[in-house]
PDB file of C-alpha atoms and ligand atoms in Angstrom:
ATOM      1  CA  UNK A   1     -85.518  36.533  34.128  1.00  0.00           C
ATOM      2  CA  UNK A   2     -84.721  33.154  34.166  1.00  0.00           C
ATOM      3  CA  UNK A   3     -81.928  32.926  37.226  1.00  0.00           C
ATOM      4  CA  UNK A   4     -80.457  29.921  35.383  1.00  0.00           C
ATOM      5  CA  UNK A   5     -80.222  31.466  32.207  1.00  0.00           C
ATOM      6  CA  UNK A   6     -76.626  31.234  30.849  1.00  0.00           C
ATOM      7  CA  UNK A   7     -74.969  34.476  29.010  1.00  0.00           C
ATOM      8  CA  UNK A   8     -72.734  35.842  27.001  1.00  0.00           C
ATOM      9  CA  UNK A   9     -69.291  36.372  27.701  1.00  0.00           C
ATOM     10  CA  UNK A  10     -68.521  40.361  27.677  1.00  0.00           C
ATOM     11  CA  UNK A  11     -67.228  41.802  30.953  1.00  0.00           C
ATOM     12  CA  UNK A  12     -69.673  43.114  33.174  1.00  0.00           C
ATOM     13  CA  UNK A  13     -68.422  45.415  35.936  1.00  0.00           C
ATOM     14  CA  UNK A  14     -71.132  44.175  39.602  1.00  0.00           C
ATOM     15  CA  UNK A  15     -72.435  46.730  41.214  1.00  0.00           C
ATOM     16  CA  UNK A  16     -71.696  45.700  44.830  1.00  0.00           C
ATOM     17  CA  UNK A  17     -68.121  44.294  45.076  1.00  0.00           C
ATOM     18  CA  UNK A  18     -66.783  46.164  41.158  1.00  0.00           C
ATOM     19  CA  UNK A  19     -65.237  43.360  40.304  1.00  0.00           C
ATOM     20  CA  UNK A  20     -65.127  42.797  36.236  1.00  0.00           C
ATOM     21  CA  UNK A  21     -66.851  39.663  35.810  1.00  0.00           C
ATOM     22  CA  UNK A  22     -67.415  37.252  32.562  1.00  0.00           C
ATOM     23  CA  UNK A  23     -71.478  38.450  31.035  1.00  0.00           C
ATOM     24  CA  UNK A  24     -72.737  34.230  32.347  1.00  0.00           C
ATOM     25  CA  UNK A  25     -71.884  35.276  35.528  1.00  0.00           C
ATOM     26  CA  UNK A  26     -73.921  38.469  35.901  1.00  0.00           C
ATOM     27  CA  UNK A  27     -77.656  38.491  36.856  1.00  0.00           C
ATOM     28  CA  UNK A  28     -80.006  41.594  36.725  1.00  0.00           C
ATOM     29  CA  UNK A  29     -81.082  41.586  40.467  1.00  0.00           C
ATOM     30  CA  UNK A  30     -84.180  44.239  41.358  1.00  0.00           C
ATOM     31  CA  UNK A  31     -87.349  44.865  39.777  1.00  0.00           C
ATOM     32  CA  UNK A  32     -88.918  47.503  37.287  1.00  0.00           C
ATOM     33  CA  UNK A  33     -89.806  50.175  40.507  1.00  0.00           C
ATOM     34  CA  UNK A  34     -86.457  50.111  42.533  1.00  0.00           C
ATOM     35  CA  UNK A  35     -84.370  49.646  39.289  1.00  0.00           C
ATOM     36  CA  UNK A  36     -81.828  47.049  38.575  1.00  0.00           C
ATOM     37  CA  UNK A  37     -78.627  46.297  39.622  1.00  0.00           C
ATOM     38  CA  UNK A  38     -75.697  44.083  37.692  1.00  0.00           C
ATOM     39  CA  UNK A  39     -74.655  41.730  40.635  1.00  0.00           C
ATOM     40  CA  UNK A  40     -71.633  38.945  40.585  1.00  0.00           C
ATOM     41  CA  UNK A  41     -73.003  35.255  41.105  1.00  0.00           C
ATOM     42  CA  UNK A  42     -71.358  35.771  44.618  1.00  0.00           C
ATOM     43  CA  UNK A  43     -72.785  39.190  45.553  1.00  0.00           C
ATOM     44  CA  UNK A  44     -75.857  38.400  44.125  1.00  0.00           C
ATOM     45  CA  UNK A  45     -76.509  34.891  46.268  1.00  0.00           C
ATOM     46  CA  UNK A  46     -74.987  36.384  49.379  1.00  0.00           C
ATOM     47  CA  UNK A  47     -78.182  38.725  48.594  1.00  0.00           C
ATOM     48  CA  UNK A  48     -80.467  36.264  48.371  1.00  0.00           C
ATOM     49  CA  UNK A  49     -79.082  33.932  50.993  1.00  0.00           C
ATOM     50  CA  UNK A  50     -79.746  37.117  53.266  1.00  0.00           C
ATOM     51  CA  UNK A  51     -83.430  37.788  52.504  1.00  0.00           C
ATOM     52  CA  UNK A  52     -84.229  34.036  52.127  1.00  0.00           C
ATOM     53  CA  UNK A  53     -82.338  33.648  55.980  1.00  0.00           C
ATOM     54  CA  UNK A  54     -80.024  31.682  54.647  1.00  0.00           C
ATOM     55  CA  UNK A  55     -76.820  32.577  56.589  1.00  0.00           C
ATOM     56  CA  UNK A  56     -75.107  29.679  56.436  1.00  0.00           C
ATOM     57  CA  UNK A  57     -74.941  29.562  52.756  1.00  0.00           C
ATOM     58  CA  UNK A  58     -71.315  29.739  52.100  1.00  0.00           C
ATOM     59  CA  UNK A  59     -70.385  30.537  48.816  1.00  0.00           C
ATOM     60  CA  UNK A  60     -67.407  27.893  47.377  1.00  0.00           C
ATOM     61  CA  UNK A  61     -65.185  28.710  44.683  1.00  0.00           C
ATOM     62  CA  UNK A  62     -65.006  25.607  42.507  1.00  0.00           C
ATOM     63  CA  UNK A  63     -61.934  25.235  40.210  1.00  0.00           C
ATOM     64  CA  UNK A  64     -62.793  23.693  36.807  1.00  0.00           C
ATOM     65  CA  UNK A  65     -62.419  20.078  35.984  1.00  0.00           C
ATOM     66  CA  UNK A  66     -61.304  17.825  33.167  1.00  0.00           C
ATOM     67  CA  UNK A  67     -63.210  15.234  32.535  1.00  0.00           C
ATOM     68  CA  UNK A  68     -62.562  12.867  29.104  1.00  0.00           C
ATOM     69  CA  UNK A  69     -65.146  11.747  26.872  1.00  0.00           C
ATOM     70  CA  UNK A  70     -65.195   8.142  25.546  1.00  0.00           C
ATOM     71  CA  UNK A  71     -63.727   9.041  22.712  1.00  0.00           C
ATOM     72  CA  UNK A  72     -60.179   9.936  25.171  1.00  0.00           C
ATOM     73  CA  UNK A  73     -61.409  13.787  24.518  1.00  0.00           C
ATOM     74  CA  UNK A  74     -60.461  16.288  27.347  1.00  0.00           C
ATOM     75  CA  UNK A  75     -63.512  18.793  28.031  1.00  0.00           C
ATOM     76  CA  UNK A  76     -62.818  21.450  30.576  1.00  0.00           C
ATOM     77  CA  UNK A  77     -66.101  22.420  32.811  1.00  0.00           C
ATOM     78  CA  UNK A  78     -66.313  25.481  34.702  1.00  0.00           C
ATOM     79  CA  UNK A  79     -69.164  26.414  37.441  1.00  0.00           C
ATOM     80  CA  UNK A  80     -71.370  28.524  38.441  1.00  0.00           C
ATOM     81  CA  UNK A  81     -73.780  28.388  41.288  1.00  0.00           C
ATOM     82  CA  UNK A  82     -76.719  30.270  41.690  1.00  0.00           C
ATOM     83  CA  UNK A  83     -78.775  30.159  44.570  1.00  0.00           C
ATOM     84  CA  UNK A  84     -82.674  31.515  44.728  1.00  0.00           C
ATOM     85  CA  UNK A  85     -85.353  31.274  47.332  1.00  0.00           C
ATOM     86  CA  UNK A  86     -86.174  28.071  46.412  1.00  0.00           C
ATOM     87  CA  UNK A  87     -83.093  26.007  45.888  1.00  0.00           C
ATOM     88  CA  UNK A  88     -79.564  26.145  44.054  1.00  0.00           C
ATOM     89  CA  UNK A  89     -78.592  25.557  40.899  1.00  0.00           C
ATOM     90  CA  UNK A  90     -74.909  24.465  40.068  1.00  0.00           C
ATOM     91  CA  UNK A  91     -73.692  24.757  36.434  1.00  0.00           C
ATOM     92  CA  UNK A  92     -71.150  23.081  34.554  1.00  0.00           C
ATOM     93  CA  UNK A  93     -70.335  24.345  30.948  1.00  0.00           C
ATOM     94  CA  UNK A  94     -67.277  24.719  28.453  1.00  0.00           C
ATOM     95  CA  UNK A  95     -66.077  27.895  27.630  1.00  0.00           C
ATOM     96  CA  UNK A  96     -65.315  28.732  24.062  1.00  0.00           C
ATOM     97  CA  UNK A  97     -63.318  32.120  23.566  1.00  0.00           C
ATOM     98  CA  UNK A  98     -64.612  33.536  26.803  1.00  0.00           C
ATOM     99  CA  UNK A  99     -68.296  32.031  25.881  1.00  0.00           C
ATOM    100  CA  UNK A 100     -70.470  29.333  27.428  1.00  0.00           C
ATOM    101  CA  UNK A 101     -70.085  26.648  24.708  1.00  0.00           C
ATOM    102  CA  UNK A 102     -70.546  22.795  24.033  1.00  0.00           C
ATOM    103  CA  UNK A 103     -71.266  21.146  26.974  1.00  0.00           C
ATOM    104  CA  UNK A 104     -74.043  22.177  29.380  1.00  0.00           C
ATOM    105  CA  UNK A 105     -74.919  20.784  32.639  1.00  0.00           C
ATOM    106  CA  UNK A 106     -77.083  21.717  35.596  1.00  0.00           C
ATOM    107  CA  UNK A 107     -77.838  20.078  38.840  1.00  0.00           C
ATOM    108  CA  UNK A 108     -80.633  21.267  41.531  1.00  0.00           C
ATOM    109  CA  UNK A 109     -80.984  21.223  45.235  1.00  0.00           C
ATOM    110  CA  UNK A 110     -82.276  22.791  48.582  1.00  0.00           C
ATOM    111  CA  UNK A 111     -80.420  26.101  49.640  1.00  0.00           C
ATOM    112  CA  UNK A 112     -79.274  24.207  52.256  1.00  0.00           C
ATOM    113  CA  UNK A 113     -77.304  21.636  50.810  1.00  0.00           C
ATOM    114  CA  UNK A 114     -73.515  21.004  51.187  1.00  0.00           C
ATOM    115  CA  UNK A 115     -72.433  22.824  47.763  1.00  0.00           C
ATOM    116  CA  UNK A 116     -69.626  19.629  47.555  1.00  0.00           C
ATOM    117  CA  UNK A 117     -72.061  16.882  47.184  1.00  0.00           C
ATOM    118  CA  UNK A 118     -73.545  18.224  44.462  1.00  0.00           C
ATOM    119  CA  UNK A 119     -70.530  19.046  42.489  1.00  0.00           C
ATOM    120  CA  UNK A 120     -69.832  15.692  43.447  1.00  0.00           C
ATOM    121  CA  UNK A 121     -73.804  14.713  41.560  1.00  0.00           C
ATOM    122  CA  UNK A 122     -73.085  15.998  39.439  1.00  0.00           C
ATOM    123  CA  UNK A 123     -69.911  15.084  37.780  1.00  0.00           C
ATOM    124  CA  UNK A 124     -71.217  12.258  37.805  1.00  0.00           C
ATOM    125  CA  UNK A 125     -73.902  13.399  35.522  1.00  0.00           C
ATOM    126  CA  UNK A 126     -71.099  14.940  33.559  1.00  0.00           C
ATOM    127  CA  UNK A 127     -69.438  11.290  33.346  1.00  0.00           C
ATOM    128  CA  UNK A 128     -72.503   9.675  32.279  1.00  0.00           C
ATOM    129  CA  UNK A 129     -73.348  11.693  29.574  1.00  0.00           C
ATOM    130  CA  UNK A 130     -70.005  11.927  28.196  1.00  0.00           C
ATOM    131  CA  UNK A 131     -69.640   8.209  27.982  1.00  0.00           C
ATOM    132  CA  UNK A 132     -71.661   8.084  25.299  1.00  0.00           C
ATOM    133  CA  UNK A 133     -71.486   9.790  21.631  1.00  0.00           C
ATOM    134  CA  UNK A 134     -74.650  10.363  20.189  1.00  0.00           C
ATOM    135  CA  UNK A 135     -73.506  10.927  16.953  1.00  0.00           C
ATOM    136  CA  UNK A 136     -71.016   9.737  14.776  1.00  0.00           C
ATOM    137  CA  UNK A 137     -69.148  10.558  12.224  1.00  0.00           C
ATOM    138  CA  UNK A 138     -69.633   8.243   8.942  1.00  0.00           C
ATOM    139  CA  UNK A 139     -68.757   7.756   5.406  1.00  0.00           C
ATOM    140  CA  UNK A 140     -71.659  10.303   4.771  1.00  0.00           C
ATOM    141  CA  UNK A 141     -71.194  12.790   7.460  1.00  0.00           C
ATOM    142  CA  UNK A 142     -72.518  13.073  10.974  1.00  0.00           C
ATOM    143  CA  UNK A 143     -74.744  10.202  11.242  1.00  0.00           C
ATOM    144  CA  UNK A 144     -76.881   8.870  14.725  1.00  0.00           C
ATOM    145  CA  UNK A 145     -75.217   6.095  16.517  1.00  0.00           C
ATOM    146  CA  UNK A 146     -76.685   2.663  16.654  1.00  0.00           C
ATOM    147  CA  UNK A 147     -78.009   2.901  20.231  1.00  0.00           C
ATOM    148  CA  UNK A 148     -80.987   5.260  18.108  1.00  0.00           C
ATOM    149  CA  UNK A 149     -81.543   7.149  20.867  1.00  0.00           C
ATOM    150  CA  UNK A 150     -80.029  11.412  20.511  1.00  0.00           C
ATOM    151  CA  UNK A 151     -80.504  13.405  24.278  1.00  0.00           C
ATOM    152  CA  UNK A 152     -78.826  16.839  23.851  1.00  0.00           C
ATOM    153  CA  UNK A 153     -80.024  20.610  24.476  1.00  0.00           C
ATOM    154  CA  UNK A 154     -81.352  23.225  22.431  1.00  0.00           C
ATOM    155  CA  UNK A 155     -80.058  26.774  22.235  1.00  0.00           C
ATOM    156  CA  UNK A 156     -80.531  29.737  19.840  1.00  0.00           C
ATOM    157  CA  UNK A 157     -78.980  30.242  17.004  1.00  0.00           C
ATOM    158  CA  UNK A 158     -78.046  33.816  15.837  1.00  0.00           C
ATOM    159  CA  UNK A 159     -78.033  32.611  11.922  1.00  0.00           C
ATOM    160  CA  UNK A 160     -81.708  31.523  11.998  1.00  0.00           C
ATOM    161  CA  UNK A 161     -83.193  34.679  14.522  1.00  0.00           C
ATOM    162  CA  UNK A 162     -84.328  32.368  17.156  1.00  0.00           C
ATOM    163  CA  UNK A 163     -86.996  30.725  14.447  1.00  0.00           C
ATOM    164  CA  UNK A 164     -85.352  27.584  14.193  1.00  0.00           C
ATOM    165  CA  UNK A 165     -82.653  25.768  16.557  1.00  0.00           C
ATOM    166  CA  UNK A 166     -79.607  24.942  16.968  1.00  0.00           C
ATOM    167  CA  UNK A 167     -78.980  21.469  19.040  1.00  0.00           C
ATOM    168  CA  UNK A 168     -76.088  20.835  21.084  1.00  0.00           C
ATOM    169  CA  UNK A 169     -75.681  17.021  21.350  1.00  0.00           C
ATOM    170  CA  UNK A 170     -72.216  15.786  22.341  1.00  0.00           C
ATOM    171  CA  UNK A 171     -70.681  19.329  22.979  1.00  0.00           C
ATOM    172  CA  UNK A 172     -71.022  20.289  19.473  1.00  0.00           C
ATOM    173  CA  UNK A 173     -73.102  22.478  17.226  1.00  0.00           C
ATOM    174  CA  UNK A 174     -75.928  20.871  15.135  1.00  0.00           C
ATOM    175  CA  UNK A 175     -78.035  22.876  12.815  1.00  0.00           C
ATOM    176  CA  UNK A 176     -81.349  22.215  12.311  1.00  0.00           C
ATOM    177  CA  UNK A 177     -80.408  21.509   8.517  1.00  0.00           C
ATOM    178  CA  UNK A 178     -77.890  18.660   9.171  1.00  0.00           C
ATOM    179  CA  UNK A 179     -80.446  16.980  12.103  1.00  0.00           C
ATOM    180  CA  UNK A 180     -83.137  16.827   9.566  1.00  0.00           C
ATOM    181  CA  UNK A 181     -80.295  15.930   7.390  1.00  0.00           C
ATOM    182  CA  UNK A 182     -79.434  12.835   9.878  1.00  0.00           C
ATOM    183  CA  UNK A 183     -82.990  12.309   9.970  1.00  0.00           C
ATOM    184  CA  UNK A 184     -83.572  11.451   6.888  1.00  0.00           C
ATOM    185  CA  UNK A 185     -81.560   8.229   6.668  1.00  0.00           C
ATOM    186  CA  UNK A 186     -84.553   7.084   9.009  1.00  0.00           C
ATOM    187  CA  UNK A 187     -87.182   7.822   6.607  1.00  0.00           C
ATOM    188  CA  UNK A 188     -90.384   6.182   7.745  1.00  0.00           C
ATOM    189  CA  UNK A 189     -89.099   5.185  11.072  1.00  0.00           C
ATOM    190  CA  UNK A 190     -91.113   6.512  13.882  1.00  0.00           C
ATOM    191  CA  UNK A 191     -89.847   8.320  16.907  1.00  0.00           C
ATOM    192  CA  UNK A 192     -90.776   9.780  20.296  1.00  0.00           C
ATOM    193  CA  UNK A 193     -89.347  13.365  21.702  1.00  0.00           C
ATOM    194  CA  UNK A 194     -88.945  13.992  25.017  1.00  0.00           C
ATOM    195  CA  UNK A 195     -88.377  17.655  26.661  1.00  0.00           C
ATOM    196  CA  UNK A 196     -86.780  18.069  30.151  1.00  0.00           C
ATOM    197  CA  UNK A 197     -85.432  20.874  32.280  1.00  0.00           C
ATOM    198  CA  UNK A 198     -82.196  21.658  31.734  1.00  0.00           C
ATOM    199  CA  UNK A 199     -81.397  19.869  35.746  1.00  0.00           C
ATOM    200  CA  UNK A 200     -83.192  16.885  34.685  1.00  0.00           C
ATOM    201  CA  UNK A 201     -81.939  13.613  34.371  1.00  0.00           C
ATOM    202  CA  UNK A 202     -83.636  12.566  31.169  1.00  0.00           C
TER     203      UNK A 202
HETATM  204 ZN1   ZN B 301     -70.117  41.283  43.098  1.00  0.00          ZN
END
């Protein structure tokens, strides 16, 4: 299980506090032998904090924040905190139709770290990312911006059944085909591909 994975939108009842919770805020917690429980992030974090002896861990409910991109377009970010033994991950994501979609960011810290301080760092990271456009609308459709660096995220493409990636670039979904077409205007050029964890700064 990847405890930091952001999943779908359907409402799930938390087995601990019984609150109906969006699917992306639910963790399957347990083991094959003992069975699994579906816990909301708050209850999951409380369990992990107890097991790891982190009684001082405080769940903070973080309100959504709006950040404008360099074109002045507003983006509303929602937050999720997930504690695991060795750290805490703070996710920021946009929602479309109740599901995480578009821009997503993550920052990781030590379990005892001040969440509001982490939030501050995460918002800085969001601002940095939103201050540039990797792709621009050209005469012949989307094209790679002049700085010739593209940063984004690799996502699951339902249409491709997972065989080919869907790219999330500038918070928009770009198919493998569409990205390939954009690259073909650089035929003969070199390229460099760097991969990194969601919380890393590339
Ligand atoms: Zn709960």
